[in-house]
mmCIF file of C-alpha atoms and ligand atoms in Angstrom:
data_model
loop_
_atom_site.group_PDB
_atom_site.id
_atom_site.type_symbol
_atom_site.label_atom_id
_atom_site.label_comp_id
_atom_site.label_asym_id
_atom_site.label_seq_id
_atom_site.Cartn_x
_atom_site.Cartn_y
_atom_site.Cartn_z
ATOM 1 C CA MET A 6 -17.358 9.592 10.899
ATOM 2 C CA ARG A 7 -15.863 8.767 7.518
ATOM 3 C CA SER A 8 -13.352 6.150 6.297
ATOM 4 C CA TYR A 9 -9.945 7.139 4.916
ATOM 5 C CA SER A 10 -7.606 5.553 2.358
ATOM 6 C CA LEU A 11 -3.985 6.584 2.533
ATOM 7 C CA ILE A 12 -0.919 6.091 0.374
ATOM 8 C CA ALA A 13 2.211 5.112 2.347
ATOM 9 C CA PRO A 14 5.419 5.372 0.261
ATOM 10 C CA ALA A 15 8.575 3.323 0.834
ATOM 11 C CA LYS A 16 11.973 4.947 1.369
ATOM 12 C CA ILE A 17 15.480 4.206 0.184
ATOM 13 C CA ASN A 18 18.713 5.315 1.848
ATOM 14 C CA LEU A 19 20.923 7.366 -0.440
ATOM 15 C CA TYR A 20 23.388 7.628 2.434
ATOM 16 C CA LEU A 21 23.755 5.754 5.727
ATOM 17 C CA GLU A 22 26.686 6.447 8.017
ATOM 18 C CA ILE A 23 26.991 4.911 11.470
ATOM 19 C CA ILE A 24 28.712 7.612 13.486
ATOM 20 C CA GLY A 25 28.942 5.751 16.803
ATOM 21 C CA ASP A 26 26.951 5.335 19.984
ATOM 22 C CA SER A 27 24.327 8.001 20.630
ATOM 23 C CA PRO A 28 25.407 10.408 23.391
ATOM 24 C CA SER A 29 22.265 9.392 25.347
ATOM 25 C CA GLY A 30 23.259 5.709 24.985
ATOM 26 C CA GLY A 31 21.351 2.653 23.819
ATOM 27 C CA TYR A 32 21.240 3.497 20.119
ATOM 28 C CA HIS A 33 23.481 4.035 17.171
ATOM 29 C CA GLU A 34 24.016 7.642 16.183
ATOM 30 C CA LEU A 35 23.301 7.803 12.453
ATOM 31 C CA ALA A 36 23.555 10.266 9.592
ATOM 32 C CA MET A 37 21.321 9.286 6.693
ATOM 33 C CA VAL A 38 19.866 10.763 3.546
ATOM 34 C CA LEU A 39 16.394 9.313 3.075
ATOM 35 C CA GLN A 40 14.346 9.437 -0.108
ATOM 36 C CA SER A 41 10.666 8.567 -0.650
ATOM 37 C CA ILE A 42 9.790 6.575 -3.748
ATOM 38 C CA ASP A 43 6.412 5.938 -5.339
ATOM 39 C CA LEU A 44 6.352 2.232 -4.468
ATOM 40 C CA ALA A 45 3.690 2.420 -1.761
ATOM 41 C CA ASP A 46 1.283 0.495 0.463
ATOM 42 C CA ARG A 47 -2.349 1.509 0.610
ATOM 43 C CA ILE A 48 -3.974 1.709 4.021
ATOM 44 C CA ASP A 49 -7.754 1.776 4.473
ATOM 45 C CA LEU A 50 -9.048 2.978 7.837
ATOM 46 C CA ARG A 51 -12.651 2.254 8.712
ATOM 47 C CA PRO A 52 -14.350 3.295 11.956
ATOM 48 C CA ILE A 53 -15.813 0.436 13.977
ATOM 49 C CA GLY A 54 -18.238 1.158 16.762
ATOM 50 C CA THR A 55 -16.522 -0.782 19.522
ATOM 51 C CA GLU A 56 -13.331 0.208 21.349
ATOM 52 C CA THR A 57 -11.150 -2.263 19.454
ATOM 53 C CA ILE A 58 -8.383 -2.103 16.869
ATOM 54 C CA ARG A 59 -8.325 -4.690 14.062
ATOM 55 C CA VAL A 60 -5.680 -5.281 11.387
ATOM 56 C CA ARG A 61 -5.997 -7.167 8.112
ATOM 57 C CA CYS A 62 -3.265 -7.529 5.520
ATOM 58 C CA ASP A 63 -3.200 -9.288 2.148
ATOM 59 C CA ASP A 64 0.401 -10.487 2.785
ATOM 60 C CA SER A 65 0.681 -13.482 5.133
ATOM 61 C CA GLN A 66 4.266 -12.501 6.121
ATOM 62 C CA VAL A 67 2.862 -9.468 7.912
ATOM 63 C CA PRO A 68 1.530 -10.011 11.455
ATOM 64 C CA ALA A 69 -2.160 -9.145 11.808
ATOM 65 C CA ASP A 70 -1.995 -8.632 15.578
ATOM 66 C CA LYS A 71 -0.394 -6.390 18.196
ATOM 67 C CA ASN A 72 3.010 -6.951 16.589
ATOM 68 C CA ASN A 73 1.947 -5.014 13.531
ATOM 69 C CA LEU A 74 3.451 -1.532 13.629
ATOM 70 C CA ALA A 75 0.210 -0.109 12.205
ATOM 71 C CA TYR A 76 -1.719 -1.663 15.119
ATOM 72 C CA ARG A 77 0.781 -0.174 17.556
ATOM 73 C CA ALA A 78 0.306 3.276 16.010
ATOM 74 C CA ALA A 79 -3.477 3.059 16.486
ATOM 75 C CA ASP A 80 -3.010 1.728 20.015
ATOM 76 C CA LEU A 81 -0.666 4.606 20.868
ATOM 77 C CA LEU A 82 -3.279 7.151 19.736
ATOM 78 C CA ALA A 83 -6.005 5.317 21.676
ATOM 79 C CA ARG A 84 -3.882 5.542 24.845
ATOM 80 C CA GLN A 85 -2.856 9.170 24.258
ATOM 81 C CA PHE A 86 -6.403 10.297 23.407
ATOM 82 C CA PRO A 87 -8.750 8.124 25.510
ATOM 83 C CA THR A 88 -11.624 10.611 25.182
ATOM 84 C CA ALA A 89 -11.519 10.431 21.362
ATOM 85 C CA PHE A 90 -11.255 6.614 21.525
ATOM 86 C CA ALA A 91 -14.315 6.422 23.793
ATOM 87 C CA ARG A 92 -16.250 8.937 21.686
ATOM 88 C CA TYR A 93 -15.415 7.700 18.185
ATOM 89 C CA GLY A 94 -14.643 4.016 18.858
ATOM 90 C CA GLY A 95 -11.960 1.832 17.304
ATOM 91 C CA VAL A 96 -10.689 1.307 13.810
ATOM 92 C CA GLU A 97 -10.222 -1.445 11.268
ATOM 93 C CA ILE A 98 -6.893 -1.113 9.450
ATOM 94 C CA VAL A 99 -6.650 -2.869 6.084
ATOM 95 C CA ILE A 100 -3.121 -2.978 4.645
ATOM 96 C CA HIS A 101 -2.750 -3.548 0.904
ATOM 97 C CA LYS A 102 0.920 -4.514 0.820
ATOM 98 C CA HIS A 103 3.043 -3.469 -2.157
ATOM 99 C CA ILE A 104 6.294 -2.640 -0.326
ATOM 100 C CA PRO A 105 8.333 -5.846 0.128
ATOM 101 C CA VAL A 106 8.522 -6.940 3.779
ATOM 102 C CA ALA A 107 11.756 -6.843 5.838
ATOM 103 C CA ALA A 108 13.497 -5.347 2.843
ATOM 104 C CA GLY A 109 15.196 -2.195 4.158
ATOM 105 C CA LEU A 110 12.436 -0.042 2.615
ATOM 106 C CA ALA A 111 10.625 0.912 5.860
ATOM 107 C CA GLY A 112 7.352 -0.763 4.894
ATOM 108 C CA GLY A 113 6.133 -1.227 8.475
ATOM 109 C CA SER A 114 7.103 2.333 9.392
ATOM 110 C CA ALA A 115 5.222 3.696 6.366
ATOM 111 C CA ASP A 116 2.059 1.820 7.421
ATOM 112 C CA ALA A 117 2.336 3.126 10.987
ATOM 113 C CA ALA A 118 2.867 6.671 9.663
ATOM 114 C CA ALA A 119 -0.305 6.330 7.553
ATOM 115 C CA VAL A 120 -2.321 5.208 10.587
ATOM 116 C CA LEU A 121 -1.146 8.231 12.615
ATOM 117 C CA VAL A 122 -2.018 10.667 9.804
ATOM 118 C CA GLY A 123 -5.350 8.953 9.018
ATOM 119 C CA MET A 124 -6.556 8.606 12.608
ATOM 120 C CA ASP A 125 -5.676 12.229 13.326
ATOM 121 C CA LEU A 126 -8.151 13.107 10.549
ATOM 122 C CA MET A 127 -10.706 10.497 11.553
ATOM 123 C CA TRP A 128 -10.779 11.547 15.204
ATOM 124 C CA GLN A 129 -10.388 15.263 14.287
ATOM 125 C CA LEU A 130 -7.452 15.584 16.695
ATOM 126 C CA GLY A 131 -5.910 18.517 14.803
ATOM 127 C CA LEU A 132 -2.324 17.426 15.500
ATOM 128 C CA THR A 133 0.483 19.223 13.667
ATOM 129 C CA GLN A 134 2.948 17.302 11.506
ATOM 130 C CA SER A 135 5.639 17.670 14.162
ATOM 131 C CA GLU A 136 3.291 16.399 16.896
ATOM 132 C CA LEU A 137 2.508 13.361 14.737
ATOM 133 C CA GLN A 138 6.236 12.864 14.140
ATOM 134 C CA GLU A 139 6.964 13.002 17.887
ATOM 135 C CA LEU A 140 4.350 10.311 18.482
ATOM 136 C CA GLY A 141 5.743 8.246 15.598
ATOM 137 C CA ALA A 142 9.296 8.445 16.979
ATOM 138 C CA GLN A 143 8.082 6.580 20.085
ATOM 139 C CA LEU A 144 7.347 3.556 17.874
ATOM 140 C CA GLY A 145 10.165 3.602 15.339
ATOM 141 C CA SER A 146 12.880 5.954 14.174
ATOM 142 C CA ASP A 147 11.875 5.837 10.462
ATOM 143 C CA ILE A 148 8.261 6.860 11.162
ATOM 144 C CA PRO A 149 8.846 10.652 11.406
ATOM 145 C CA PHE A 150 10.450 10.607 7.949
ATOM 146 C CA CYS A 151 7.675 8.424 6.505
ATOM 147 C CA ILE A 152 5.089 11.013 7.634
ATOM 148 C CA ALA A 153 6.816 13.947 5.897
ATOM 149 C CA GLY A 154 8.493 12.080 3.012
ATOM 150 C CA GLY A 155 10.460 13.686 0.178
ATOM 151 C CA THR A 156 14.214 14.007 0.582
ATOM 152 C CA ALA A 157 15.703 14.575 4.054
ATOM 153 C CA LEU A 158 18.826 14.363 6.129
ATOM 154 C CA ALA A 159 18.116 12.253 9.209
ATOM 155 C CA THR A 160 20.357 12.237 12.275
ATOM 156 C CA GLY A 161 20.136 10.931 15.832
ATOM 157 C CA ARG A 162 18.443 7.532 15.521
ATOM 158 C CA GLY A 163 17.043 8.778 12.223
ATOM 159 C CA GLU A 164 14.207 10.752 13.800
ATOM 160 C CA GLN A 165 15.838 14.219 13.677
ATOM 161 C CA LEU A 166 15.018 15.520 10.230
ATOM 162 C CA SER A 167 16.277 18.364 8.072
ATOM 163 C CA PRO A 168 14.361 18.593 4.786
ATOM 164 C CA LEU A 169 16.514 18.750 1.653
ATOM 165 C CA PRO A 170 15.524 20.137 -1.774
ATOM 166 C CA ASP A 171 13.151 17.830 -3.656
ATOM 167 C CA LEU A 172 14.812 15.365 -5.996
ATOM 168 C CA ASP A 173 12.202 14.525 -8.590
ATOM 169 C CA ASN A 174 14.483 13.815 -11.531
ATOM 170 C CA LEU A 175 15.486 10.251 -10.697
ATOM 171 C CA TYR A 176 14.106 6.745 -11.087
ATOM 172 C CA VAL A 177 15.037 3.643 -9.185
ATOM 173 C CA VAL A 178 15.146 -0.060 -9.985
ATOM 174 C CA LEU A 179 14.780 -2.246 -6.887
ATOM 175 C CA ALA A 180 15.835 -5.887 -6.671
ATOM 176 C CA LYS A 181 15.163 -8.337 -3.859
ATOM 177 C CA TYR A 182 15.208 -12.102 -3.540
ATOM 178 C CA ARG A 183 11.769 -13.133 -2.296
ATOM 179 C CA ASN A 184 13.022 -15.584 0.315
ATOM 180 C CA LEU A 185 15.944 -13.538 1.552
ATOM 181 C CA SER A 186 15.560 -11.172 4.478
ATOM 182 C CA ILE A 187 18.110 -9.487 6.732
ATOM 183 C CA SER A 188 17.212 -8.621 10.298
ATOM 184 C CA THR A 189 17.835 -4.950 11.044
ATOM 185 C CA ALA A 190 18.897 -5.866 14.608
ATOM 186 C CA TRP A 191 21.421 -8.420 13.278
ATOM 187 C CA ALA A 192 22.922 -5.884 10.858
ATOM 188 C CA TYR A 193 23.475 -3.216 13.526
ATOM 189 C CA GLN A 194 24.719 -5.698 16.168
ATOM 190 C CA THR A 195 27.184 -7.230 13.720
ATOM 191 C CA TYR A 196 28.372 -3.772 12.723
ATOM 192 C CA ARG A 197 28.965 -2.965 16.388
ATOM 193 C CA GLN A 198 30.937 -6.198 16.916
ATOM 194 C CA GLN A 199 33.171 -5.524 13.926
ATOM 195 C CA PHE A 200 33.569 -1.765 13.805
ATOM 196 C CA SER A 201 32.925 -0.244 17.241
ATOM 197 C CA SER A 202 36.649 0.477 17.642
ATOM 198 C CA PHE A 203 36.206 3.064 14.841
ATOM 199 C CA TYR A 204 33.202 4.756 16.494
ATOM 200 C CA CYS A 205 33.373 8.490 16.989
ATOM 201 C CA ALA A 206 33.954 9.578 20.623
ATOM 202 C CA PRO A 207 30.729 10.971 22.187
ATOM 203 C CA ASP A 208 32.188 14.518 22.245
ATOM 204 C CA ASP A 209 32.873 14.377 18.505
ATOM 205 C CA VAL A 210 29.416 13.165 17.447
ATOM 206 C CA GLU A 211 28.015 16.668 16.881
ATOM 207 C CA CYS A 212 31.042 17.630 14.806
ATOM 208 C CA ARG A 213 30.666 14.550 12.561
ATOM 209 C CA ARG A 214 26.934 15.258 12.218
ATOM 210 C CA GLN A 215 27.703 18.788 11.021
ATOM 211 C CA ARG A 216 30.222 17.398 8.540
ATOM 212 C CA VAL A 217 27.436 15.387 6.874
ATOM 213 C CA HIS A 218 25.136 18.465 6.895
ATOM 214 C CA SER A 219 27.713 20.427 4.959
ATOM 215 C CA GLY A 220 29.002 17.401 3.068
ATOM 216 C CA GLN A 221 29.191 16.486 -0.596
ATOM 217 C CA MET A 222 25.974 14.433 -0.766
ATOM 218 C CA VAL A 223 23.857 17.303 0.541
ATOM 219 C CA ALA A 224 25.554 19.653 -1.978
ATOM 220 C CA ALA A 225 24.974 17.190 -4.845
ATOM 221 C CA ILE A 226 21.275 17.017 -3.923
ATOM 222 C CA ALA A 227 21.028 20.822 -3.796
ATOM 223 C CA HIS A 228 22.417 20.889 -7.350
ATOM 224 C CA LYS A 229 20.246 17.937 -8.473
ATOM 225 C CA ASP A 230 23.515 16.470 -9.786
ATOM 226 C CA ALA A 231 22.489 12.884 -10.563
ATOM 227 C CA ALA A 232 25.975 11.669 -11.508
ATOM 228 C CA LYS A 233 27.473 13.010 -8.281
ATOM 229 C CA ILE A 234 24.624 11.587 -6.179
ATOM 230 C CA GLY A 235 25.266 8.221 -7.816
ATOM 231 C CA GLN A 236 28.980 8.364 -6.985
ATOM 232 C CA LEU A 237 28.342 9.418 -3.393
ATOM 233 C CA LEU A 238 25.802 6.686 -2.505
ATOM 234 C CA HIS A 239 27.009 5.123 0.731
ATOM 235 C CA ASN A 240 25.783 2.548 3.238
ATOM 236 C CA ASP A 241 27.983 1.401 6.142
ATOM 237 C CA LEU A 242 25.765 -1.669 6.622
ATOM 238 C CA GLU A 243 27.015 -3.045 3.294
ATOM 239 C CA LYS A 244 30.275 -3.810 5.169
ATOM 240 C CA VAL A 245 28.467 -6.478 7.187
ATOM 241 C CA ALA A 246 25.851 -7.619 4.665
ATOM 242 C CA LEU A 247 27.890 -8.059 1.476
ATOM 243 C CA PRO A 248 30.397 -10.587 2.893
ATOM 244 C CA VAL A 249 27.579 -12.739 4.350
ATOM 245 C CA TYR A 250 24.994 -12.461 1.565
ATOM 246 C CA PRO A 251 26.641 -13.184 -1.824
ATOM 247 C CA GLN A 252 23.265 -12.702 -3.568
ATOM 248 C CA VAL A 253 23.243 -9.060 -2.458
ATOM 249 C CA LEU A 254 26.809 -8.571 -3.673
ATOM 250 C CA GLN A 255 25.918 -10.157 -7.005
ATOM 251 C CA LEU A 256 22.966 -7.780 -7.488
ATOM 252 C CA ARG A 257 25.271 -4.824 -6.767
ATOM 253 C CA GLU A 258 27.761 -6.115 -9.357
ATOM 254 C CA VAL A 259 25.146 -6.777 -12.035
ATOM 255 C CA PHE A 260 23.648 -3.275 -11.614
ATOM 256 C CA GLN A 261 27.161 -1.796 -11.712
ATOM 257 C CA SER A 262 27.965 -3.611 -14.955
ATOM 258 C CA LEU A 263 24.903 -2.021 -16.614
ATOM 259 C CA GLY A 264 26.314 1.498 -16.247
ATOM 260 C CA VAL A 265 23.578 2.859 -13.955
ATOM 261 C CA VAL A 266 23.947 6.256 -12.246
ATOM 262 C CA GLY A 267 24.682 4.464 -8.966
ATOM 263 C CA THR A 268 23.791 1.353 -6.986
ATOM 264 C CA MET A 269 23.599 0.531 -3.255
ATOM 265 C CA MET A 270 21.889 -1.689 -0.689
ATOM 266 C CA SER A 271 18.997 0.138 1.024
ATOM 267 C CA GLY A 272 19.016 0.372 4.841
ATOM 268 C CA SER A 273 19.767 -2.990 6.420
ATOM 269 C CA GLY A 274 18.936 -4.706 3.133
ATOM 270 C CA PRO A 275 18.593 -7.021 1.413
ATOM 271 C CA THR A 276 17.014 -4.803 -1.288
ATOM 272 C CA VAL A 277 19.564 -3.412 -3.719
ATOM 273 C CA PHE A 278 18.623 -0.368 -5.792
ATOM 274 C CA ALA A 279 20.038 1.304 -8.877
ATOM 275 C CA LEU A 280 19.411 4.898 -9.960
ATOM 276 C CA THR A 281 18.638 5.989 -13.514
ATOM 277 C CA GLU A 282 17.747 9.323 -15.078
ATOM 278 C CA SER A 283 14.720 8.172 -17.068
ATOM 279 C CA LEU A 284 11.833 5.738 -16.819
ATOM 280 C CA ALA A 285 12.829 4.093 -20.115
ATOM 281 C CA GLU A 286 16.338 3.458 -18.811
ATOM 282 C CA ALA A 287 14.963 2.036 -15.556
ATOM 283 C CA GLU A 288 12.672 -0.372 -17.444
ATOM 284 C CA GLN A 289 15.602 -1.428 -19.630
ATOM 285 C CA VAL A 290 17.854 -2.059 -16.613
ATOM 286 C CA LYS A 291 15.091 -4.122 -14.999
ATOM 287 C CA GLU A 292 14.838 -6.347 -18.104
ATOM 288 C CA GLN A 293 18.637 -6.680 -18.319
ATOM 289 C CA VAL A 294 18.860 -7.804 -14.677
ATOM 290 C CA LYS A 295 16.035 -10.281 -15.271
ATOM 291 C CA SER A 296 17.998 -11.852 -18.137
ATOM 292 C CA ALA A 297 21.358 -11.721 -16.312
ATOM 293 C CA ILE A 298 19.993 -13.445 -13.190
ATOM 294 C CA ALA A 299 17.380 -15.912 -14.344
ATOM 295 C CA SER A 300 16.094 -16.717 -10.849
ATOM 296 C CA PRO A 301 12.365 -17.246 -10.199
ATOM 297 C CA ASP A 302 13.008 -15.911 -6.674
ATOM 298 C CA LEU A 303 14.176 -12.485 -7.820
ATOM 299 C CA ASP A 304 11.600 -9.673 -7.653
ATOM 300 C CA LEU A 305 12.199 -6.387 -9.460
ATOM 301 C CA TRP A 306 10.360 -3.063 -9.323
ATOM 302 C CA VAL A 307 10.703 0.301 -11.033
ATOM 303 C CA ALA A 308 9.744 3.427 -9.080
ATOM 304 C CA LYS A 309 10.167 7.184 -9.272
ATOM 305 C CA PHE A 310 11.534 9.453 -6.566
ATOM 306 C CA SER A 311 8.613 11.044 -4.755
ATOM 307 C CA ASN A 312 8.269 14.416 -3.035
ATOM 308 C CA THR A 313 5.504 13.342 -0.699
ATOM 309 C CA GLY A 314 5.086 11.311 2.452
ATOM 310 C CA ILE A 315 1.699 10.044 3.627
ATOM 311 C CA ARG A 316 -1.172 11.349 1.532
ATOM 312 C CA ILE A 317 -4.870 10.655 1.114
ATOM 313 C CA ALA A 318 -5.586 8.354 -1.843
ATOM 314 C CA SER A 319 -7.240 10.271 -4.659
ATOM 315 C CA ASP A 320 -9.825 7.638 -5.692
HETATM 316 P P1 ATP B 416 13.349 -0.828 8.183
HETATM 317 O O1 ATP B 416 13.903 -0.415 6.854
HETATM 318 O O2 ATP B 416 12.578 0.271 8.888
HETATM 319 O O3 ATP B 416 14.281 -1.566 9.069
HETATM 320 P P2 ATP B 416 12.151 -2.993 6.833
HETATM 321 O O4 ATP B 416 11.643 -2.397 5.552
HETATM 322 O O5 ATP B 416 13.460 -3.684 6.755
HETATM 323 O O6 ATP B 416 12.171 -1.862 7.894
HETATM 324 P P3 ATP B 416 9.533 -3.996 7.448
HETATM 325 O O7 ATP B 416 8.948 -4.291 6.119
HETATM 326 O O8 ATP B 416 9.054 -2.795 8.160
HETATM 327 O O9 ATP B 416 11.116 -3.998 7.380
HETATM 328 O O10 ATP B 416 9.321 -5.313 8.339
HETATM 329 C C1 ATP B 416 10.153 -5.688 9.399
HETATM 330 C C2 ATP B 416 9.387 -6.696 10.270
HETATM 331 O O11 ATP B 416 8.363 -5.982 10.944
HETATM 332 C C3 ATP B 416 8.682 -7.768 9.452
HETATM 333 O O12 ATP B 416 9.434 -8.946 9.484
HETATM 334 C C4 ATP B 416 7.326 -7.933 10.105
HETATM 335 O O13 ATP B 416 7.240 -9.114 10.872
HETATM 336 C C5 ATP B 416 7.178 -6.776 11.076
HETATM 337 N N1 ATP B 416 6.030 -5.891 10.771
HETATM 338 C C6 ATP B 416 5.214 -5.342 11.684
HETATM 339 N N2 ATP B 416 4.297 -4.556 11.112
HETATM 340 C C7 ATP B 416 4.511 -4.582 9.790
HETATM 341 C C8 ATP B 416 3.874 -3.958 8.679
HETATM 342 N N3 ATP B 416 2.812 -3.158 8.825
HETATM 343 N N4 ATP B 416 4.387 -4.191 7.457
HETATM 344 C C9 ATP B 416 5.472 -4.996 7.310
HETATM 345 N N5 ATP B 416 6.092 -5.631 8.334
HETATM 346 C C10 ATP B 416 5.628 -5.421 9.561
#
């Protein structure tokens, strides 16, 4: 049995609307446009003879135990396919972390997606992409998207995906304060406390979902209209994060002042991204932000939109 190395790209949210409570209850009903970018973790999977799962990560912020989403993905497969686990044995998962942690970029979900794709190959399970996505949805609602990647409209909890035309003409500058993190649970709970009176009635959820399907952002993506996409960037969670985290607001304002195509917080934050139409422009914006905010705590990255989800590393 051979080892596998996989590339697990981060995502940004070009659009995040909280529609209301899901008709089945317990979750928020969302409408999101998700985009893969080429800032990615690398996951090495190595067979180990015994029936155990081990995780190592070069970032000490990331748990190296059962709390790691990548561990939970391997554990799920071991429970679903006990014969393969007994026959082939366990796996060592080594995570080379490049995606910032707790940043709104789905780093943990991307790692878990890579483990599902890689172990399917390693154990020769022959699962289809949609079977892998169904398994992934049991662990986290961003995992199905992370498996397929590209550009997609995500509804439900984020696990119901409609692929959109590839957007490969844009670059992104990402900015995050190293010591600042925002809990996803806090962001959604606070949103509920403040805005639940505006939630869509359960009977109207489907109608609102359809409105996003046929909405302006989806049309702008179909036309690869960068300026329009920039104008239509939207994230409801900014309503709770910006008033509480002035650093996030400041990043938004600095990006805005540099005349980028568009800027927005990603997911539940605190990463703020700005879109540009060329790599040169993205590098220039990154340098301008570095000079405008001379903080040793501020990390900046440049990445390109990516059409792929989990893939096998080429080297
Ligand atoms: P999302 O956008 O899906 O809400 P995120 O990008 O904000 O996710 P992650 O980087 O996935 O956040 O990390 C959230 C928390 O999950 C971390 O604080 C960490 O303790 C835990 N975690 C578990 N497994 C991983 C992993 N493989 N990589 C990063 N964090 C992980």
